[in-house]
Amino acid sequence: TILFYLFSILAAQSQWVSQPSGTSSFLRDIEFINRNTGWAVGDNGTILKTINGGTNWLMIANPAVGKPLFSIHIVDSNVCYVVGWFETIIKSTDGGASWIVIRNNGFGFGSSYDAVFFIDENTGWIAGTGQKVLRTTNGGDSIITDPLFAGNLHDMYFKDAMTGIVTGSGTDMFKTINGGSSWLNVTMPIGTRIPDFYKLSFVNNLTGWVAGSDNRVFKTTDFGDTWDSITRIPVSSLTSSMRFAEFIDENTGFVGGEQGYLFKSTNSGMNWMRENSANFPPALMKSMNLYNDSIGWVVGGGGKIINTTNGGQTMVNVTVNENTLPKKFALEQNYPNPFNPETNIKFDLPEDNFVTIKVYDILGKEVFTLLNDFRNAGRYSINFNGSNFASGIYYYKIKAGEFESIRKMILIK
């Protein structure tokens, strides 16, 4: 009983926790209406619903069988809209128990839709790869098609029935002030680099953010009339592009994207710290929903859903010395050892490699992931903080290609 209690405490320390989705299909959007009730949609006609904060996800039967579903908008506990490829627009008015087909073309036919936004159960807009915006004022009974644009559209946000923004590929950022009857192209300060703009985030009627596929983060304080390029996420745009920005207030937010990269800012996007999202192995993060500054969910490739209930977890400090490249793989004994509460672990990489370092308890159960990322050749030092762990014996194991090594460390409080 004591050992089970100890393991339960250690498992609870993990600040990004995997939730069982019951599917391996790519999940493309997630939205919660309150702390417990949320929805996620994705490929193969996947619609998931939870009523307990994601502890359990239920597969919801729907008429978009096999379709890639890209976006969901929840109006209230009963009404929600889902859109996807091949002219898919469906709606539920009873919390997913039954569905109304607004449009549902065959595979390979018709326009496809990436984004949906409704301000109430009747008035909403839909946009996507068909290079157009659709609008309705009667819950989809009739749909008006607004002017064509130059490129594909990815996301949208309306602050009221008249004023909204839609993001897209290349230089496509548009704003309407007449409910979508006409759209004006917004000039983005992109210079010579032309990124795609995916999911954007607003916290009030003025302030919002969007991340470009070149990993620059842009901010507006006048609801999209002007944007500033405030910073750049510290990853290579050749290997990972950001796919969403999600803020809960004017200070706290996240961006995430390819290769499982997730970053957090607590100063309005001016600076970013890498999150330890090891429970989301290198795959595309596509969408995030924050309930408050502590609770949030992320979805993406492989049916992955991760959740935090305490604001996430900043990546432990990792430093590298590339002045002298090592000649062989090595994992050194941590120092100090015993330790309280911090210790350093050094390891050598003679060649570029994907590196995993995990911590196990005395029973051999994995309790923490220190590192799960690609690293260039070099000598590294990684800090482990045991403040949230009980005193005892732990083991840390490295895996880099064919190299594996394990060592013992002792935490004494």
Coordinates of C-alpha atoms in Angstrom, one line a residue:
T1 CA 0.0 0.0 0.0
I2 CA 2.8 2.4 0.9
L3 CA 4.6 1.6 -2.4
F4 CA 1.4 2.2 -4.4
Y5 CA 0.8 5.5 -2.6
L6 CA 4.4 6.6 -3.4
F7 CA 4.0 5.7 -7.0
S8 CA 0.6 7.6 -7.2
I9 CA 2.3 10.7 -5.8
L10 CA 5.1 10.5 -8.3
A11 CA 2.9 9.9 -11.2
A12 CA 0.8 12.9 -10.2
Q13 CA 3.9 15.1 -10.5
S14 CA 3.9 14.7 -14.3
Q15 CA 2.7 18.1 -15.4
W16 CA 1.7 17.1 -19.0
V17 CA -0.3 13.9 -18.8
S18 CA -1.4 11.7 -21.7
Q19 CA -5.2 11.1 -21.8
P20 CA -6.5 8.0 -23.5
S21 CA -8.3 9.1 -26.7
G22 CA -9.2 5.6 -27.9
T23 CA -8.1 6.5 -31.4
S24 CA -4.9 6.7 -33.5
S25 CA -6.5 9.1 -36.0
F26 CA -5.0 12.6 -36.4
L27 CA -6.8 15.0 -34.0
R28 CA -7.1 18.5 -35.5
D29 CA -9.1 20.6 -33.1
I30 CA -10.1 20.6 -29.4
E31 CA -12.5 22.9 -27.5
F32 CA -14.0 22.9 -24.0
I33 CA -17.1 24.6 -22.9
N34 CA -16.4 24.2 -19.2
R35 CA -13.9 22.5 -16.9
N36 CA -15.3 19.0 -17.6
T37 CA -17.1 19.1 -21.0
G38 CA -15.0 19.2 -24.1
W39 CA -14.8 17.9 -27.7
A40 CA -12.1 16.9 -30.2
V41 CA -12.3 16.2 -33.9
G42 CA -10.0 14.7 -36.4
D43 CA -9.4 12.3 -39.3
N44 CA -11.6 9.3 -40.2
G45 CA -14.7 11.1 -39.1
T46 CA -13.5 11.2 -35.5
I47 CA -15.6 13.1 -33.0
L48 CA -14.7 12.7 -29.3
K49 CA -16.5 14.0 -26.3
T50 CA -15.6 14.1 -22.6
I51 CA -17.7 15.0 -19.6
N52 CA -15.0 14.5 -17.0
G53 CA -12.1 16.8 -18.1
G54 CA -10.6 14.2 -20.5
T55 CA -10.2 11.3 -18.0
N56 CA -12.5 9.4 -20.5
W57 CA -13.2 10.3 -24.1
L58 CA -16.2 8.8 -25.9
M59 CA -16.3 8.2 -29.6
I60 CA -19.4 10.0 -31.0
A61 CA -21.2 8.5 -34.0
N62 CA -21.8 11.0 -36.8
P63 CA -22.7 11.2 -40.5
A64 CA -19.2 12.4 -41.7
V65 CA -18.0 8.8 -41.8
G66 CA -14.3 8.6 -42.8
K67 CA -14.0 12.3 -43.4
P68 CA -11.1 14.5 -42.2
L69 CA -12.7 16.8 -39.7
F70 CA -10.8 20.0 -39.1
S71 CA -12.6 22.3 -36.7
I72 CA -15.4 22.3 -34.1
H73 CA -17.2 25.2 -32.5
I74 CA -19.3 24.7 -29.3
V75 CA -22.1 27.2 -28.9
D76 CA -23.5 25.8 -25.7
S77 CA -24.1 22.5 -24.0
N78 CA -26.4 21.4 -26.7
V79 CA -25.4 23.1 -30.0
C80 CA -22.1 22.6 -31.8
Y81 CA -20.9 22.7 -35.4
V82 CA -18.2 20.6 -37.1
V83 CA -16.6 21.2 -40.5
G84 CA -14.1 19.2 -42.6
W85 CA -13.0 18.3 -46.0
F86 CA -15.1 17.5 -49.0
E87 CA -17.8 20.0 -48.2
T88 CA -18.5 18.7 -44.7
I89 CA -20.7 20.8 -42.4
I90 CA -22.7 19.0 -39.7
K91 CA -24.4 20.3 -36.5
S92 CA -25.8 18.9 -33.3
T93 CA -28.5 20.5 -31.2
D94 CA -28.6 17.8 -28.5
G95 CA -25.0 17.5 -27.3
G96 CA -24.0 15.0 -30.0
A97 CA -26.8 12.5 -29.5
S98 CA -27.9 13.2 -33.1
W99 CA -26.6 15.2 -36.1
I100 CA -28.1 17.4 -38.8
V101 CA -26.3 17.3 -42.1
I102 CA -25.9 20.8 -43.6
R103 CA -23.4 19.7 -46.3
N104 CA -21.7 16.4 -46.8
N105 CA -20.2 15.8 -50.3
G106 CA -18.5 12.7 -51.5
F107 CA -14.7 12.1 -51.1
G108 CA -12.8 14.3 -53.5
F109 CA -15.7 16.5 -54.3
G110 CA -16.6 20.1 -53.3
S111 CA -14.8 22.7 -51.3
S112 CA -13.2 21.7 -48.0
Y113 CA -13.4 23.6 -44.7
D114 CA -10.7 24.2 -42.0
A115 CA -12.4 26.7 -39.7
V116 CA -15.8 27.4 -38.2
F117 CA -16.9 30.1 -35.8
F118 CA -20.4 30.9 -34.4
I119 CA -21.4 33.8 -32.1
D120 CA -24.7 32.1 -31.3
E121 CA -26.7 29.1 -32.4
N122 CA -27.7 30.8 -35.6
T123 CA -25.0 33.3 -36.8
G124 CA -21.7 31.9 -37.9
W125 CA -19.0 31.6 -40.6
I126 CA -17.1 28.8 -42.2
A127 CA -13.8 29.0 -44.2
G128 CA -11.2 26.7 -45.7
T129 CA -9.4 25.4 -48.7
G130 CA -12.2 26.4 -51.1
Q131 CA -10.8 29.9 -50.8
K132 CA -14.0 31.4 -49.6
V133 CA -16.0 32.3 -46.5
L134 CA -19.5 31.0 -45.9
R135 CA -21.9 32.7 -43.6
T136 CA -25.3 31.9 -42.2
T137 CA -27.8 33.7 -39.9
N138 CA -30.2 30.8 -39.5
G139 CA -28.1 28.0 -38.2
G140 CA -27.1 26.7 -41.7
D141 CA -30.6 26.5 -43.2
S142 CA -29.3 28.9 -45.8
I143 CA -25.7 29.8 -46.6
I144 CA -24.2 32.8 -48.3
T145 CA -20.9 32.5 -50.1
D146 CA -18.7 35.6 -49.7
P147 CA -16.0 36.7 -52.1
L148 CA -13.1 34.4 -53.1
F149 CA -9.6 35.0 -51.8
A150 CA -6.2 34.2 -53.2
G151 CA -5.2 31.4 -50.9
N152 CA -6.3 28.7 -48.4
L153 CA -7.9 29.8 -45.1
H154 CA -7.1 28.2 -41.8
D155 CA -8.8 29.8 -38.8
M156 CA -11.1 32.6 -37.9
Y157 CA -12.4 34.7 -34.9
F158 CA -15.3 37.1 -34.6
K159 CA -15.8 39.4 -31.7
D160 CA -19.4 40.3 -32.7
A161 CA -21.8 39.9 -35.5
M162 CA -20.0 42.4 -37.7
T163 CA -16.3 42.2 -36.9
G164 CA -14.0 39.2 -37.6
I165 CA -10.7 38.0 -38.8
V166 CA -9.7 35.1 -40.9
T167 CA -6.1 33.7 -41.3
G168 CA -4.7 31.9 -44.3
S169 CA -1.7 30.9 -46.3
G170 CA 1.0 33.2 -47.6
T171 CA -0.1 36.8 -47.2
D172 CA -3.7 36.0 -46.5
M173 CA -5.0 37.7 -43.4
F174 CA -8.4 39.3 -43.9
K175 CA -10.8 41.4 -41.7
T176 CA -14.5 42.2 -42.0
I177 CA -16.4 45.0 -40.3
N178 CA -19.8 44.2 -42.0
G179 CA -20.4 40.6 -41.0
G180 CA -18.5 39.1 -43.9
S181 CA -20.2 40.9 -46.8
S182 CA -16.8 42.2 -47.7
W183 CA -13.2 41.5 -46.6
L184 CA -10.1 43.7 -46.5
N185 CA -6.6 42.3 -46.7
V186 CA -4.6 43.0 -43.6
T187 CA -0.9 43.9 -44.2
M188 CA 1.3 41.7 -42.1
P189 CA 4.9 42.8 -41.3
I190 CA 6.4 39.7 -42.8
G191 CA 9.3 41.2 -44.8
T192 CA 10.6 38.8 -47.5
R193 CA 9.6 35.6 -45.6
I194 CA 6.0 34.6 -46.4
P195 CA 4.7 32.2 -43.7
D196 CA 1.3 30.5 -43.3
F197 CA -0.9 31.6 -40.4
Y198 CA -2.8 28.9 -38.7
K199 CA -4.8 29.0 -35.4
L200 CA -5.0 32.5 -33.8
S201 CA -6.0 33.5 -30.3
F202 CA -7.8 36.5 -28.8
V203 CA -8.3 37.3 -25.1
N204 CA -10.5 40.3 -25.5
N205 CA -11.9 42.6 -28.2
L206 CA -8.5 44.1 -29.0
T207 CA -5.6 41.8 -28.1
G208 CA -4.6 38.7 -30.1
W209 CA -1.8 36.6 -31.3
V210 CA -1.0 34.3 -34.3
A211 CA 2.1 32.2 -34.9
G212 CA 3.5 31.9 -38.4
S213 CA 4.9 28.8 -40.0
D214 CA 8.4 30.4 -39.9
N215 CA 8.0 30.5 -36.1
R216 CA 7.5 34.2 -35.7
V217 CA 4.8 35.3 -33.3
F218 CA 2.7 38.3 -34.2
K219 CA 0.5 40.3 -31.9
T220 CA -2.3 42.9 -32.4
T221 CA -3.8 45.3 -29.9
D222 CA -6.4 46.8 -32.2
F223 CA -8.2 43.7 -33.3
G224 CA -6.1 43.0 -36.4
D225 CA -5.9 46.4 -38.0
T226 CA -2.1 46.3 -37.3
W227 CA 0.2 43.5 -36.2
D228 CA 3.7 43.5 -34.7
S229 CA 6.3 40.7 -35.1
I230 CA 7.2 40.5 -31.4
T231 CA 9.5 37.4 -31.2
R232 CA 10.5 34.2 -32.9
I233 CA 10.2 30.7 -31.3
P234 CA 13.8 29.3 -30.9
V235 CA 13.5 26.3 -33.3
S236 CA 14.5 25.8 -36.9
S237 CA 11.6 26.5 -39.3
L238 CA 13.1 23.8 -41.5
T239 CA 12.3 21.1 -39.0
S240 CA 9.3 22.5 -37.1
S241 CA 6.7 25.1 -37.8
M242 CA 4.3 26.5 -35.2
R243 CA 0.6 25.6 -35.8
F244 CA -1.3 27.4 -33.1
A245 CA -1.2 30.2 -30.6
E246 CA -3.4 29.9 -27.5
F247 CA -3.5 32.6 -24.8
I248 CA -5.8 32.7 -21.7
D249 CA -5.1 36.4 -20.7
E250 CA -2.8 39.2 -21.8
N251 CA 0.3 37.6 -20.3
T252 CA 0.0 33.8 -20.4
G253 CA -0.1 31.7 -23.5
F254 CA 1.4 28.8 -25.5
V255 CA 2.5 28.1 -29.1
G256 CA 3.0 24.6 -30.5
G257 CA 3.5 22.7 -33.7
E258 CA 5.5 20.1 -35.5
Q259 CA 7.9 17.7 -33.8
G260 CA 5.9 18.0 -30.6
Y261 CA 7.3 21.4 -29.8
L262 CA 5.4 23.4 -27.2
F263 CA 6.4 26.7 -25.7
K264 CA 5.0 28.9 -23.0
S265 CA 5.1 32.7 -22.4
T266 CA 4.2 34.6 -19.2
N267 CA 5.0 38.1 -20.6
S268 CA 2.6 38.5 -23.5
G269 CA 4.7 36.5 -26.0
M270 CA 7.9 38.5 -25.6
N271 CA 9.9 35.5 -24.3
W272 CA 9.2 31.8 -24.6
M273 CA 10.3 28.7 -22.6
R274 CA 10.2 25.2 -23.9
E275 CA 7.7 22.9 -22.3
N276 CA 8.5 19.3 -21.3
S277 CA 5.9 17.7 -23.6
A278 CA 7.6 14.3 -23.6
N279 CA 4.2 12.6 -23.4
F280 CA 3.6 14.0 -26.9
P281 CA 6.4 12.3 -28.9
P282 CA 7.7 13.9 -32.1
A283 CA 4.4 14.5 -33.9
L284 CA 2.4 17.5 -35.1
M285 CA 0.6 19.4 -32.4
K286 CA -2.4 20.9 -34.1
S287 CA -4.7 22.6 -31.5
M288 CA -4.8 23.7 -27.9
N289 CA -7.6 24.8 -25.6
L290 CA -7.0 26.6 -22.2
Y291 CA -9.7 26.6 -19.6
N292 CA -7.6 28.9 -17.3
D293 CA -3.9 29.6 -16.7
S294 CA -3.5 26.2 -15.1
I295 CA -5.7 23.8 -17.0
G296 CA -5.4 23.0 -20.7
W297 CA -5.4 20.3 -23.4
V298 CA -3.4 19.8 -26.6
V299 CA -4.2 17.4 -29.5
G300 CA -2.4 16.3 -32.7
G301 CA -0.9 13.4 -34.6
G302 CA -1.5 9.8 -33.6
G303 CA -4.7 10.5 -31.6
K304 CA -2.6 12.1 -28.9
I305 CA -4.2 14.2 -26.2
I306 CA -2.1 15.7 -23.4
N307 CA -3.5 17.7 -20.4
T308 CA -2.1 19.9 -17.7
T309 CA -3.8 20.9 -14.5
N310 CA -1.0 23.1 -13.1
G311 CA 0.1 25.3 -15.9
G312 CA 2.4 22.9 -17.7
Q313 CA 6.1 22.3 -17.1
T314 CA 9.0 24.3 -18.3
M315 CA 11.8 22.2 -19.8
V316 CA 14.6 21.5 -17.4
N317 CA 17.8 23.4 -18.1
V318 CA 20.0 21.8 -20.8
T319 CA 23.4 23.2 -21.7
V320 CA 25.9 22.1 -24.3
N321 CA 29.6 22.5 -24.9
E322 CA 30.5 22.0 -28.5
N323 CA 34.1 23.2 -28.3
T324 CA 35.4 19.7 -27.8
L325 CA 33.3 16.9 -29.4
P326 CA 33.4 13.6 -27.5
K327 CA 34.7 10.5 -29.2
K328 CA 32.2 8.1 -27.7
F329 CA 28.8 7.9 -26.0
A330 CA 28.8 8.3 -22.3
L331 CA 26.5 8.9 -19.3
E332 CA 28.2 10.2 -16.2
Q333 CA 27.2 9.8 -12.6
N334 CA 25.1 12.6 -11.4
Y335 CA 26.6 15.2 -9.1
P336 CA 26.0 15.8 -6.3
N337 CA 24.9 12.4 -5.2
P338 CA 23.1 12.0 -2.8
F339 CA 21.3 15.3 -3.7
N340 CA 18.7 17.7 -2.3
P341 CA 16.8 18.8 -4.3
E342 CA 18.9 19.4 -7.5
T343 CA 21.6 17.5 -9.3
N344 CA 23.3 17.6 -12.6
I345 CA 23.6 14.8 -15.1
K346 CA 26.2 14.9 -17.9
F347 CA 26.3 12.9 -21.1
D348 CA 28.3 12.8 -24.3
L349 CA 27.1 12.5 -27.9
P350 CA 29.8 11.8 -30.5
E351 CA 27.2 12.3 -33.3
D352 CA 23.9 13.9 -33.8
N353 CA 21.1 11.8 -32.4
F354 CA 17.6 11.6 -30.9
V355 CA 18.1 11.4 -27.1
T356 CA 15.8 10.2 -24.4
I357 CA 16.6 10.4 -20.7
K358 CA 14.0 9.0 -18.3
V359 CA 13.9 8.6 -14.5
Y360 CA 12.6 5.5 -12.8
D361 CA 11.7 4.6 -9.2
I362 CA 13.2 1.7 -7.2
L363 CA 10.4 -0.6 -8.7
G364 CA 11.5 0.3 -12.2
K365 CA 8.4 2.4 -13.0
E366 CA 9.0 5.4 -15.2
V367 CA 8.2 8.6 -13.2
F368 CA 9.7 11.4 -15.2
T369 CA 11.1 12.3 -18.6
L370 CA 14.1 14.6 -18.5
L371 CA 14.8 14.8 -22.2
N372 CA 13.0 13.5 -25.3
D373 CA 14.4 15.5 -28.3
F374 CA 17.0 15.6 -31.1
R375 CA 20.5 16.9 -30.1
N376 CA 23.6 17.7 -32.1
A377 CA 26.9 16.1 -31.2
G378 CA 28.4 17.6 -28.0
R379 CA 28.9 17.4 -24.3
Y380 CA 25.7 18.1 -22.4
S381 CA 24.7 18.9 -18.8
I382 CA 21.1 18.5 -17.7
N383 CA 19.6 19.6 -14.4
F384 CA 17.2 17.5 -12.5
N385 CA 15.1 19.0 -9.7
G386 CA 13.6 16.5 -7.2
S387 CA 11.5 19.0 -5.2
N388 CA 8.3 17.2 -6.1
F389 CA 9.7 13.7 -5.4
A390 CA 9.9 11.7 -2.2
S391 CA 13.3 10.7 -0.7
G392 CA 14.6 7.4 -2.1
I393 CA 16.6 5.7 -4.7
Y394 CA 16.0 6.5 -8.4
Y395 CA 17.5 5.4 -11.7
Y396 CA 18.1 7.5 -14.8
K397 CA 18.5 5.9 -18.2
I398 CA 19.7 7.4 -21.5
K399 CA 18.9 6.1 -24.9
A400 CA 20.6 7.6 -28.0
G401 CA 20.5 5.4 -31.1
E402 CA 21.9 2.0 -30.2
F403 CA 23.5 3.4 -27.0
E404 CA 21.8 2.8 -23.7
S405 CA 23.1 3.3 -20.1
I406 CA 21.6 3.5 -16.7
R407 CA 22.9 4.9 -13.3
K408 CA 21.5 5.2 -9.8
M409 CA 21.0 8.4 -7.8
I410 CA 19.8 9.0 -4.3
L411 CA 17.5 11.9 -3.2
I412 CA 17.6 12.7 0.5
K413 CA 15.4 15.4 2.0

